[in-house]
Coordinates of C-alpha atoms in Angstrom, one line a residue:
X133 CA 89.2 -0.9 2.0
X134 CA 86.5 1.5 0.7
X135 CA 84.6 1.2 3.9
X136 CA 87.6 2.2 5.9
X137 CA 88.2 5.2 3.7
X138 CA 84.5 6.3 4.1
X139 CA 84.7 5.8 7.8
X140 CA 87.8 8.0 8.2
X141 CA 86.4 10.6 5.9
X142 CA 83.2 10.7 8.0
X143 CA 85.1 11.1 11.2
X144 CA 87.2 13.9 9.8
X145 CA 84.2 15.8 8.5
X146 CA 82.4 15.3 11.8
X147 CA 84.8 17.6 13.6
X148 CA 84.1 20.6 11.4
X149 CA 81.6 23.4 12.0
X150 CA 79.5 24.5 9.1
X151 CA 77.3 27.6 8.8
X152 CA 74.7 29.3 6.8
X153 CA 73.4 32.9 6.7
X154 CA 70.0 33.5 8.1
X155 CA 68.1 36.1 10.0
X156 CA 67.5 36.6 13.7
X157 CA 63.9 37.0 15.0
X158 CA 64.4 40.7 15.2
X159 CA 65.5 40.9 11.5
X160 CA 69.2 41.2 11.9
X161 CA 71.5 39.1 9.7
X162 CA 72.6 36.1 11.7
X163 CA 74.6 32.8 11.3
X164 CA 73.3 29.4 12.1
X165 CA 76.4 27.3 13.0
X166 CA 76.3 23.5 13.1
X167 CA 79.0 21.6 15.0
X168 CA 77.4 18.2 15.2
X169 CA 79.1 14.9 15.5
X170 CA 81.0 12.7 17.8
X171 CA 84.4 14.2 16.9
X172 CA 83.2 17.8 17.4
X173 CA 82.1 19.9 20.4
X174 CA 80.8 23.4 21.3
X175 CA 84.3 24.7 20.9
X176 CA 84.0 24.2 17.1
X177 CA 80.9 26.3 17.0
X178 CA 82.5 29.0 19.1
X179 CA 85.7 29.0 16.9
X180 CA 83.5 29.3 13.8
X181 CA 81.6 32.2 15.4
X182 CA 84.9 34.0 16.0
X183 CA 86.0 33.4 12.4
X184 CA 82.8 34.8 11.0
X185 CA 82.6 37.9 13.2
X186 CA 86.3 38.6 13.5
X187 CA 87.3 41.5 15.8
X188 CA 83.7 42.8 15.9
X189 CA 82.6 40.0 18.3
X190 CA 79.3 38.3 18.4
X191 CA 76.1 37.8 20.4
X192 CA 74.8 34.3 20.9
X193 CA 71.0 34.1 20.5
X194 CA 70.4 30.4 21.0
X195 CA 72.1 27.1 21.3
X196 CA 70.4 23.8 20.8
X197 CA 71.5 20.2 21.1
X198 CA 69.5 17.0 20.7
X199 CA 70.5 16.0 24.3
X200 CA 67.5 18.1 25.4
X201 CA 69.4 21.3 26.1
X202 CA 68.1 24.5 24.6
X203 CA 68.7 28.0 25.9
X204 CA 68.4 31.6 24.8
X205 CA 71.6 33.5 25.4
X206 CA 72.2 37.3 25.3
X207 CA 75.0 39.5 26.5
X208 CA 78.6 38.7 27.3
X209 CA 80.1 36.1 24.9
X210 CA 82.5 34.8 27.5
X211 CA 79.8 34.0 30.0
X212 CA 77.7 32.4 27.3
X213 CA 80.7 30.3 26.2
X214 CA 81.2 29.1 29.8
X215 CA 77.5 28.1 30.0
X216 CA 77.8 26.1 26.8
X217 CA 80.9 24.4 28.0
X218 CA 79.2 23.3 31.2
X219 CA 76.1 22.1 29.5
X220 CA 78.0 20.3 26.8
X221 CA 79.7 18.0 29.3
X222 CA 76.3 16.7 30.4
X223 CA 75.2 16.4 26.8
X224 CA 78.1 14.2 26.0
X225 CA 77.3 11.9 28.9
X226 CA 73.6 11.8 28.0
X227 CA 74.2 11.0 24.4
X228 CA 77.2 8.6 24.8
X229 CA 77.4 6.2 21.9
X230 CA 75.3 8.3 19.4
X231 CA 75.7 11.4 17.3
X232 CA 75.1 14.7 19.0
X233 CA 73.5 17.5 17.0
X234 CA 74.6 21.0 18.1
X235 CA 73.5 24.3 16.6
X236 CA 74.3 27.9 17.6
X237 CA 72.6 31.0 16.3
X238 CA 74.7 34.2 16.5
X239 CA 74.7 37.8 15.2
X240 CA 77.9 39.8 14.7
X241 CA 78.1 43.0 16.7

């Protein structure tokens, strides 16, 4: 019974995005957002970014996953979000059956 409870708790927590304050390479305050796990996706990172920056909006500086995808993003958040969605589909296929690590670095506008 304890194993089942631990498994359910792990799956529940895996769908959440966590963050920590950090600094961008140019010195601005930034947030490193982690939305790793099988039950999560890039949408969890994007939602957390929206929560953190509210109506100010945000700039995505980098996104990294362990499926080999890493890119530097600047500019329009909507275009960046579309690029992440497209790349995350191939990441899921490449990492099928294992945990996917995803991390997004943003700065609020």
